[in-house]
PDB file of C-alpha atoms in Angstrom:
ATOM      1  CA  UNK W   5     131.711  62.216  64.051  1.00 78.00           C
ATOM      2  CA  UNK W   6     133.434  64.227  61.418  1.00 93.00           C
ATOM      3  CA  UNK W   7     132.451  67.666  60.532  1.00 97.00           C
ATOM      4  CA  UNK W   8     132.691  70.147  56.776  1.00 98.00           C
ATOM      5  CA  UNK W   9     134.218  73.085  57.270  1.00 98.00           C
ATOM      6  CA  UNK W  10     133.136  75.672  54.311  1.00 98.00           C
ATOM      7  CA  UNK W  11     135.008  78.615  53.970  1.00 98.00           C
ATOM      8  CA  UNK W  12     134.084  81.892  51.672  1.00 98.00           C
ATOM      9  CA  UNK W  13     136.803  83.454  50.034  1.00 98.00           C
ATOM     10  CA  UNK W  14     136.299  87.265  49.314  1.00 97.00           C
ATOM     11  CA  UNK W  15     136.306  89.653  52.637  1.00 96.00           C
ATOM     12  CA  UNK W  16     136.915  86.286  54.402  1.00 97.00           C
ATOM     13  CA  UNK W  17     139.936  84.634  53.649  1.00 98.00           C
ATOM     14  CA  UNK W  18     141.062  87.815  51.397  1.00 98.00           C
ATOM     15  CA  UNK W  19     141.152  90.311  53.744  1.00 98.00           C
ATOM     16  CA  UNK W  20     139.016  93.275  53.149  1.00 95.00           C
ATOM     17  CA  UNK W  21     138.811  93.068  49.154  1.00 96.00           C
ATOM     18  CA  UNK W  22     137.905  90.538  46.980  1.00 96.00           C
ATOM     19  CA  UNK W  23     140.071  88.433  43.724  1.00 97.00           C
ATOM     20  CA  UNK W  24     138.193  90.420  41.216  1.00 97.00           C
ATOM     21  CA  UNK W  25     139.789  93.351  42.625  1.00 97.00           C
ATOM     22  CA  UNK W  26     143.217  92.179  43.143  1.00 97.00           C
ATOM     23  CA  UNK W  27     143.046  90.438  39.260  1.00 98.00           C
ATOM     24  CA  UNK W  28     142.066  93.905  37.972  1.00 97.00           C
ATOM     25  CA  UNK W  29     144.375  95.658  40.125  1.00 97.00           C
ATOM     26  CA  UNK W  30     147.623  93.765  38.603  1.00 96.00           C
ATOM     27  CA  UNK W  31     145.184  94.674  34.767  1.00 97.00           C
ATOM     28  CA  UNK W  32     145.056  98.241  35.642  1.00 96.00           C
ATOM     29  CA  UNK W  33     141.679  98.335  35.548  1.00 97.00           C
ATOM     30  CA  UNK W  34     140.720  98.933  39.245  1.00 96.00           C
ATOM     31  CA  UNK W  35     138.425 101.742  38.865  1.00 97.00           C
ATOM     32  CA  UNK W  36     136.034  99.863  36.605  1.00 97.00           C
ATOM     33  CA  UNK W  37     136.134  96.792  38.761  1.00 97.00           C
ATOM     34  CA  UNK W  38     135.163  99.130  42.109  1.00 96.00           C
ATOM     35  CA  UNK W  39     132.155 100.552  39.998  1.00 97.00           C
ATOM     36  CA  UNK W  40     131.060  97.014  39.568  1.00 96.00           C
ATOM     37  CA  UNK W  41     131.335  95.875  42.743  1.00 94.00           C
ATOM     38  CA  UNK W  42     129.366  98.728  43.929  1.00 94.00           C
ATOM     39  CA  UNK W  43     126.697  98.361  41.210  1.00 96.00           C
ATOM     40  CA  UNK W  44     126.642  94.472  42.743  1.00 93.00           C
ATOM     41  CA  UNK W  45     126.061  95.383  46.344  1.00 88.00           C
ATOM     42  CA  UNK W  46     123.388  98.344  44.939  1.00 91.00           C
ATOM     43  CA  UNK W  47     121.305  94.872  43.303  1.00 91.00           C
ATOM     44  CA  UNK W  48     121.965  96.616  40.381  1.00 96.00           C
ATOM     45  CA  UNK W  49     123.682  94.217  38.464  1.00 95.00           C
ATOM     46  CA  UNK W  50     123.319  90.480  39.601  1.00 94.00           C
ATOM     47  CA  UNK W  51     126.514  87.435  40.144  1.00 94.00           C
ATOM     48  CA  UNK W  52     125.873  87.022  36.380  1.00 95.00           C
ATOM     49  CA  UNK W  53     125.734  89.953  34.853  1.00 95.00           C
ATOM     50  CA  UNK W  54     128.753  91.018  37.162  1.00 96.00           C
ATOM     51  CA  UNK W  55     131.054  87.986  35.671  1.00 96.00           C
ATOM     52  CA  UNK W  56     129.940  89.080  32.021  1.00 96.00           C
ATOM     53  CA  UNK W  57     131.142  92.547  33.027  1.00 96.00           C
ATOM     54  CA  UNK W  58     134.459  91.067  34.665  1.00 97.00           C
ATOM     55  CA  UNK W  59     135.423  88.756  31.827  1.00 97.00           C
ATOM     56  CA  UNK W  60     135.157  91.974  29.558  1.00 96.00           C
ATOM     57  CA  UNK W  61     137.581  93.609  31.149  1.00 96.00           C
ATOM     58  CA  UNK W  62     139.901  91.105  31.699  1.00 97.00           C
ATOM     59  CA  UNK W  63     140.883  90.084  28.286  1.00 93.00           C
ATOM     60  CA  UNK W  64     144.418  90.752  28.799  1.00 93.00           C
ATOM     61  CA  UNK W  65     144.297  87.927  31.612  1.00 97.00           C
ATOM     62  CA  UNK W  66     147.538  85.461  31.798  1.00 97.00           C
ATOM     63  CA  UNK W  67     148.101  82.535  34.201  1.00 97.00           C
ATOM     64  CA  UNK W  68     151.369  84.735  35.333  1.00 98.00           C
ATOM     65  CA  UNK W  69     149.172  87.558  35.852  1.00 97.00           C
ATOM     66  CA  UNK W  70     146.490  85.210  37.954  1.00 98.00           C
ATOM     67  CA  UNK W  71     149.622  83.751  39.736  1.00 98.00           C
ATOM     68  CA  UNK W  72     150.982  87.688  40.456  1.00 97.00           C
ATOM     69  CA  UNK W  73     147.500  88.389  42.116  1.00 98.00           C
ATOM     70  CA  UNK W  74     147.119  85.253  43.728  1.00 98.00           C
ATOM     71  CA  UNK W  75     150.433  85.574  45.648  1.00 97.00           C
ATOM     72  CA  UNK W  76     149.875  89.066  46.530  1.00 95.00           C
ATOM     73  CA  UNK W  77     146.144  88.969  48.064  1.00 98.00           C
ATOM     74  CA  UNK W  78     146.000  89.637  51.785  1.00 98.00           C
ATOM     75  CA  UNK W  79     145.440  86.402  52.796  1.00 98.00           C
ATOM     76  CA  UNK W  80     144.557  85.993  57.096  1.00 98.00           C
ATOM     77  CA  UNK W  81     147.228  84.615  58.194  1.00 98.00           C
ATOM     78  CA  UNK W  82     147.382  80.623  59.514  1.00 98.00           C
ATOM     79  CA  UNK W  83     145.250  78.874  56.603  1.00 98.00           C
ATOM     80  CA  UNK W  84     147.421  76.138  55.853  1.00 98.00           C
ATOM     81  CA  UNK W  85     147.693  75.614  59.761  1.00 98.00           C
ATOM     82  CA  UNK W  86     144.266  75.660  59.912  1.00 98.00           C
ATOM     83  CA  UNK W  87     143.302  73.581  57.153  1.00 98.00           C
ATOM     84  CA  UNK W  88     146.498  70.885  58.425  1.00 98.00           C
ATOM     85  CA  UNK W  89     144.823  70.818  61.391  1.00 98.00           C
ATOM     86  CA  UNK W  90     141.324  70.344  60.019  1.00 98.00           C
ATOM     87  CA  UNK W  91     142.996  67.253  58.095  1.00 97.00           C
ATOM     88  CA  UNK W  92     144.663  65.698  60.974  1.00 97.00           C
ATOM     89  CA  UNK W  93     141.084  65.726  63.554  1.00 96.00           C
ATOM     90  CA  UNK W  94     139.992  63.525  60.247  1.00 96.00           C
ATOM     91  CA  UNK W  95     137.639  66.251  59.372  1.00 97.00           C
ATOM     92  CA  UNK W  96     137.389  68.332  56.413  1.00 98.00           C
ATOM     93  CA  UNK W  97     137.586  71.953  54.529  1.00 98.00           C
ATOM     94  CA  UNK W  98     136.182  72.968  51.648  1.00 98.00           C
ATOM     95  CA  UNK W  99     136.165  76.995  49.722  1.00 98.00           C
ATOM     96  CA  UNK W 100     132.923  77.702  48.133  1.00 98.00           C
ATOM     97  CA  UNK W 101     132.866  81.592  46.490  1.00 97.00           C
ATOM     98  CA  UNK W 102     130.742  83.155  43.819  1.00 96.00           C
ATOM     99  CA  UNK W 103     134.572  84.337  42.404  1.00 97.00           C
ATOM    100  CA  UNK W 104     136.285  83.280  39.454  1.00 98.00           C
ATOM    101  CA  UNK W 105     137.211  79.170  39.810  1.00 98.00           C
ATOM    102  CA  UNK W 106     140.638  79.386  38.376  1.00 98.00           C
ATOM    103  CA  UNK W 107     141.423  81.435  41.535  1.00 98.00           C
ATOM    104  CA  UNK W 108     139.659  79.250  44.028  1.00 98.00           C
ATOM    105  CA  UNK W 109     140.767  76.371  42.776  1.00 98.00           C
ATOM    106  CA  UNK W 110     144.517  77.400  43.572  1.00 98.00           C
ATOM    107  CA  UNK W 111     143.678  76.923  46.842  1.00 98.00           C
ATOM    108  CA  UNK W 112     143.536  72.869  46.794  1.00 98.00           C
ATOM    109  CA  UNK W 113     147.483  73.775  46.795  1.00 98.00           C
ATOM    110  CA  UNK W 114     147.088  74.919  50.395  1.00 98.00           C
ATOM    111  CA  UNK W 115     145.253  71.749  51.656  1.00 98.00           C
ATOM    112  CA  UNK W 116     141.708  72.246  51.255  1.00 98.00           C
ATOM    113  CA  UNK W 117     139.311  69.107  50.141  1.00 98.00           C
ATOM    114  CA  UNK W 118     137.263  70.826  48.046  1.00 98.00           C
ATOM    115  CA  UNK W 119     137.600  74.311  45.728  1.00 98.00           C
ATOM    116  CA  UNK W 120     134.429  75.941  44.246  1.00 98.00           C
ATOM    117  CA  UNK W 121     133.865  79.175  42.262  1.00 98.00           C
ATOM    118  CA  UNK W 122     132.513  80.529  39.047  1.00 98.00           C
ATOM    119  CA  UNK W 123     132.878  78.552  36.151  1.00 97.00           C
ATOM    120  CA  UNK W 124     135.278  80.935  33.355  1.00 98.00           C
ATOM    121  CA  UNK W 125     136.448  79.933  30.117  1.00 97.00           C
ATOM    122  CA  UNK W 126     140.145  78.953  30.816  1.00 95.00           C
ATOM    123  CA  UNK W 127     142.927  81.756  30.800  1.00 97.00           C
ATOM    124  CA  UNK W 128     143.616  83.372  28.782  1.00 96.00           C
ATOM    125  CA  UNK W 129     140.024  83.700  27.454  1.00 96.00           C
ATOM    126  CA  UNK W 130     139.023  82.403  23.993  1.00 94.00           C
ATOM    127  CA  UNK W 131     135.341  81.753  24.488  1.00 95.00           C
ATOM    128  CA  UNK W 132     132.640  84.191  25.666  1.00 95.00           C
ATOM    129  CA  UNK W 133     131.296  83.308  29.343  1.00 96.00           C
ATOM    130  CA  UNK W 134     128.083  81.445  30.065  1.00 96.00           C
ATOM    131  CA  UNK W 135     126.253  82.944  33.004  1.00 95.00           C
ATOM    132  CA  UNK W 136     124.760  79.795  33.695  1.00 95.00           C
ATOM    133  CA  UNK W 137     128.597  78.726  35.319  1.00 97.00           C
ATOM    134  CA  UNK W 138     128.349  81.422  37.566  1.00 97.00           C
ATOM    135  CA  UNK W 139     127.639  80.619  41.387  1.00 96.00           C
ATOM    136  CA  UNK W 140     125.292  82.870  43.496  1.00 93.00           C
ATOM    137  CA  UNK W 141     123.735  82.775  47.237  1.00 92.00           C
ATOM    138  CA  UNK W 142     121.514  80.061  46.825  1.00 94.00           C
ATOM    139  CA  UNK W 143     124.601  77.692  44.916  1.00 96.00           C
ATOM    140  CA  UNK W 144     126.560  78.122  48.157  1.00 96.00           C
ATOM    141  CA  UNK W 145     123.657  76.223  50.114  1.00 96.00           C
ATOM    142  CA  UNK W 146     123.231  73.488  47.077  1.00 97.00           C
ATOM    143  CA  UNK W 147     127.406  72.899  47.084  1.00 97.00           C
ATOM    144  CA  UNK W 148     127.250  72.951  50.855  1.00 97.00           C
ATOM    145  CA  UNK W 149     124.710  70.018  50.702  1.00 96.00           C
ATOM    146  CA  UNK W 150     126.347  67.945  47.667  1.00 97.00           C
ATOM    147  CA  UNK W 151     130.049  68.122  49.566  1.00 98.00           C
ATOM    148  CA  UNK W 152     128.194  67.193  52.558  1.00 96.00           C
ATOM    149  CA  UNK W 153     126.705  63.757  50.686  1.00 96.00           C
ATOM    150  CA  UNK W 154     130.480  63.711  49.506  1.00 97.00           C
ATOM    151  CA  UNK W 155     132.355  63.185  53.269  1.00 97.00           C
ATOM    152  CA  UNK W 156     129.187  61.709  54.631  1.00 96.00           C
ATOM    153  CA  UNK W 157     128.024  64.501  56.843  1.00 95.00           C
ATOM    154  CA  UNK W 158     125.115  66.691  57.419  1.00 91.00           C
ATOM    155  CA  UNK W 159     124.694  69.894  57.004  1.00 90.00           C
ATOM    156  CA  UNK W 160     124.451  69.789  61.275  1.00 92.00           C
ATOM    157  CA  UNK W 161     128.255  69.129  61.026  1.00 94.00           C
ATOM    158  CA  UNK W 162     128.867  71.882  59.192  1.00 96.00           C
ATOM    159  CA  UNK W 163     130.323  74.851  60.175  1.00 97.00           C
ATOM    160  CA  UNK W 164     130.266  77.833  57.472  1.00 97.00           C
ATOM    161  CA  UNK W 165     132.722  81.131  57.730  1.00 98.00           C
ATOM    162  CA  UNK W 166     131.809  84.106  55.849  1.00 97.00           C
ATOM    163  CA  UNK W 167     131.128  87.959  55.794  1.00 96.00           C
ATOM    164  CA  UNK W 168     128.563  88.831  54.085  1.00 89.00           C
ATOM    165  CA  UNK W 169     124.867  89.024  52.073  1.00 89.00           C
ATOM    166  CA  UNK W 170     126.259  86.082  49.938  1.00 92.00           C
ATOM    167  CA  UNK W 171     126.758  83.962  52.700  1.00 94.00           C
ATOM    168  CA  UNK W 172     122.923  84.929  54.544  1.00 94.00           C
ATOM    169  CA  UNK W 173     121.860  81.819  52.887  1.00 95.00           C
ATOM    170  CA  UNK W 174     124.524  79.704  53.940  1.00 95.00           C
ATOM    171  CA  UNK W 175     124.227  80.660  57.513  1.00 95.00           C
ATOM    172  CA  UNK W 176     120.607  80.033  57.203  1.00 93.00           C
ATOM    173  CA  UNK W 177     121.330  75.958  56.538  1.00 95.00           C
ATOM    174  CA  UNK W 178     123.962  75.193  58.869  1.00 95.00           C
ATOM    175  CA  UNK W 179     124.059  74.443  62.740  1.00 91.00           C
ATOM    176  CA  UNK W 180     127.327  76.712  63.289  1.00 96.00           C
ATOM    177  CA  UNK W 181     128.054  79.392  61.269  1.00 96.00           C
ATOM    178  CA  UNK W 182     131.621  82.269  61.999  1.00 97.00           C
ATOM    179  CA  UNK W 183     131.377  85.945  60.826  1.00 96.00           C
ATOM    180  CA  UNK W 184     134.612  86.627  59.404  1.00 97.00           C
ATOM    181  CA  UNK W 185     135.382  90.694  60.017  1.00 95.00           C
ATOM    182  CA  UNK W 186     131.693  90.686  59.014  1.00 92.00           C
ATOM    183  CA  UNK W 187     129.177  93.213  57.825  1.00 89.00           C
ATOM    184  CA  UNK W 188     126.068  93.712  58.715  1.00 81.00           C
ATOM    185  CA  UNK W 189     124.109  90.969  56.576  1.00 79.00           C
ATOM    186  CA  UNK W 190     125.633  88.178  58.954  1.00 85.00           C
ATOM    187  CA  UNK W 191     127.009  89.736  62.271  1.00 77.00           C
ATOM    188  CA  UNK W 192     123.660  89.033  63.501  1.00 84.00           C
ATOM    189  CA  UNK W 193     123.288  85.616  61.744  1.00 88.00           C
ATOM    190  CA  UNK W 194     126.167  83.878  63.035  1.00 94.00           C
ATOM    191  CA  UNK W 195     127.162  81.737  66.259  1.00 94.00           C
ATOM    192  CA  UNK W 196     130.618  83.357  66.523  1.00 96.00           C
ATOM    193  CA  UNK W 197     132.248  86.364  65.263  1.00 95.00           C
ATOM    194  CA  UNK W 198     135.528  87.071  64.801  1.00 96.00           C
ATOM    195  CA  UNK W 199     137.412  90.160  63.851  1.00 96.00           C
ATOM    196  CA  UNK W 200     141.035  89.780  63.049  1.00 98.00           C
ATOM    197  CA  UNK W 201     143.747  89.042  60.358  1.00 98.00           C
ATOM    198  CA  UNK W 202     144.583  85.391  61.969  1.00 98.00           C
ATOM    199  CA  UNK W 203     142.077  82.423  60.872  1.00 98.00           C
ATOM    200  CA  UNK W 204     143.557  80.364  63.350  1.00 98.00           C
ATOM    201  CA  UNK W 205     141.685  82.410  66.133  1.00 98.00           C
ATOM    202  CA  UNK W 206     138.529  82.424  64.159  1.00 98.00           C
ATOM    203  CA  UNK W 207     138.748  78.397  63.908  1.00 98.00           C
ATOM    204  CA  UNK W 208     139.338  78.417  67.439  1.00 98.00           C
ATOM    205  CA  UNK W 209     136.301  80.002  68.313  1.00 97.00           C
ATOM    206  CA  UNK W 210     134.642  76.287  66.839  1.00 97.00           C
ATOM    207  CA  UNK W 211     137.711  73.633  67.271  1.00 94.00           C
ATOM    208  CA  UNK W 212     136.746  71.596  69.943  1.00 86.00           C
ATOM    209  CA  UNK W 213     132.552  73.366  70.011  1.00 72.00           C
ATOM    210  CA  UNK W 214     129.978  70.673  70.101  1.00 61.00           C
ATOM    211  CA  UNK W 215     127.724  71.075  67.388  1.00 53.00           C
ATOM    212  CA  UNK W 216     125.451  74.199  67.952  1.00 49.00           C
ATOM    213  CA  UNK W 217     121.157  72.920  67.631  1.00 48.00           C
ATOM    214  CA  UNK W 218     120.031  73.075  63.724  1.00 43.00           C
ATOM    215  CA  UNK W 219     117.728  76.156  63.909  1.00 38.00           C
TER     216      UNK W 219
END
C-alpha cells in the first residue's frame, strides 16, 4: 500500500525561521516582520490578519527578489534525496504551509507531488489580498484529506512532519506524525522526533515503519 507524506515548510524544512522572514530579510524590513510573527504566536493577530500585514510590507516584492530568498533559506539538507526516494517506493510527498504559495509552490521544482500555501495576488502585487486565500491549522487537516482522495490513500497512510502549534491539528488526524526540531505544541504529539539539519534522518525514523494505530 502506498503512503502521503506531508511536509510543513517553516521551522521544518526552513530551518529555524520561516519564508516571511527570509522574503523580508532580502526587503529590509526584518524588524517589522519579527514583530508580526511574535504578535502571531501571542494570538494576537490571526493567519489572516498576519498575511494582510505581510503583503503591506512587501510591496517592493520581485520574482528575483522571491528567487534571492528562496535560494538562500536554510533548507535541511537531503530533500530532493528524500523526496527521490519517496517517488521511487511509488509513494508520495506533498508541502502544505500557511506561507505565501508562490514560495511553496517552488518546491514542485525539487520533486514534491503536491505544493500548498497561502493564496497571494501574483508578484509583484497589483491587487489587495483576500484573507479568505489564506491557509490556517484546520486547512492543513482539510488539504491533508483532499490529497489523500487524490493518490488514493487514507489519512492512516499518512505520515505528517512538522514543528509546531500549526501543525497540532495535523498530528491530531494522522496515524504517524515526525516533530521536526520541534517546540513544545507537538514534541509531545508526535510518534518520532527528530532534531537535526538532515531530513534524510528524520525520514528514516518512518521509511520502512509499519503504519502506527489511528488514535
Amino acid at each position: 500500500m502506498s503512503r502521503l507524506h506531508v511536509f510543513d515548510l517553516d521551522g521544518t524544512l526552513i530551518h529555524g525561521t520561516a519564508a516571511p522572514v527570509v522574503i523580508s530579510r532580502r526587503l529590509g524590513v526584518l524588524d517589522e516582520v519579527h514583530e508580526l510573527e511574535r504578535a502571531l504566536l501571542a494570538g494576537e493577530i490571526d493567519p489572516p490578519g498576519y498575511a494582510v500585514r505581510v503583503h503591506a510590507l512587501w510591496g517592493g516584492l520581485t520574482e528575483d527578489v522571491v528567487a534571492e530568498a528562496f535560494d538562500d533559506a536554510p533548507w535541511l539538507d537531503g530533500i530532493r534525496e528524500v523526496w527521490a526516494e519517496i517517488r521511487e517506493r511509488g509513494e508520495y510527498c506533498a508541502v502544505v504551509s500557511l506561507s505565501p504559495g508562490f514560495f511553496v509552490e517552488r518546491l514542485l521544482e525539487w520533486g514534491a507531488h503536491a505544493a500548498h500555501g497561502s493564496r497571494f495576488p501574483a508578484v509583484p502585487f497589483r491587487e489587495p489580498i483576500d484573507p479568505a486565500g489564506i491557509l490556517t491549522a484546520a486547512a492543513k487537516v482539510r488539504i491533508a484529506d483532499e490529497l489523500c482522495a487524490r493518490f488514493g490513500v487514507g489519512l492512516d497512510r499518512c505520515v505528517a512532519y512538522g514543528d509546531s502549534m500549526s501543525d497540532v491539528e495535523l498530528f491530531g488526524a494522522v496515524s504517524t506524525s515526525v516533530a521536526v526540531n520541534a517546540d513544545h505544541h507537538v514534541g509531545g504529539l508526535a510518534t518520532h522526533s527528530y532534531t537535526g539539519r538532515d531530513l534524510r534522518e528524520a525520514y528514516a525514523l518512518v521509511a520502512d515503519a509499519p503504519p502506527s494505530p489511528a488514535g
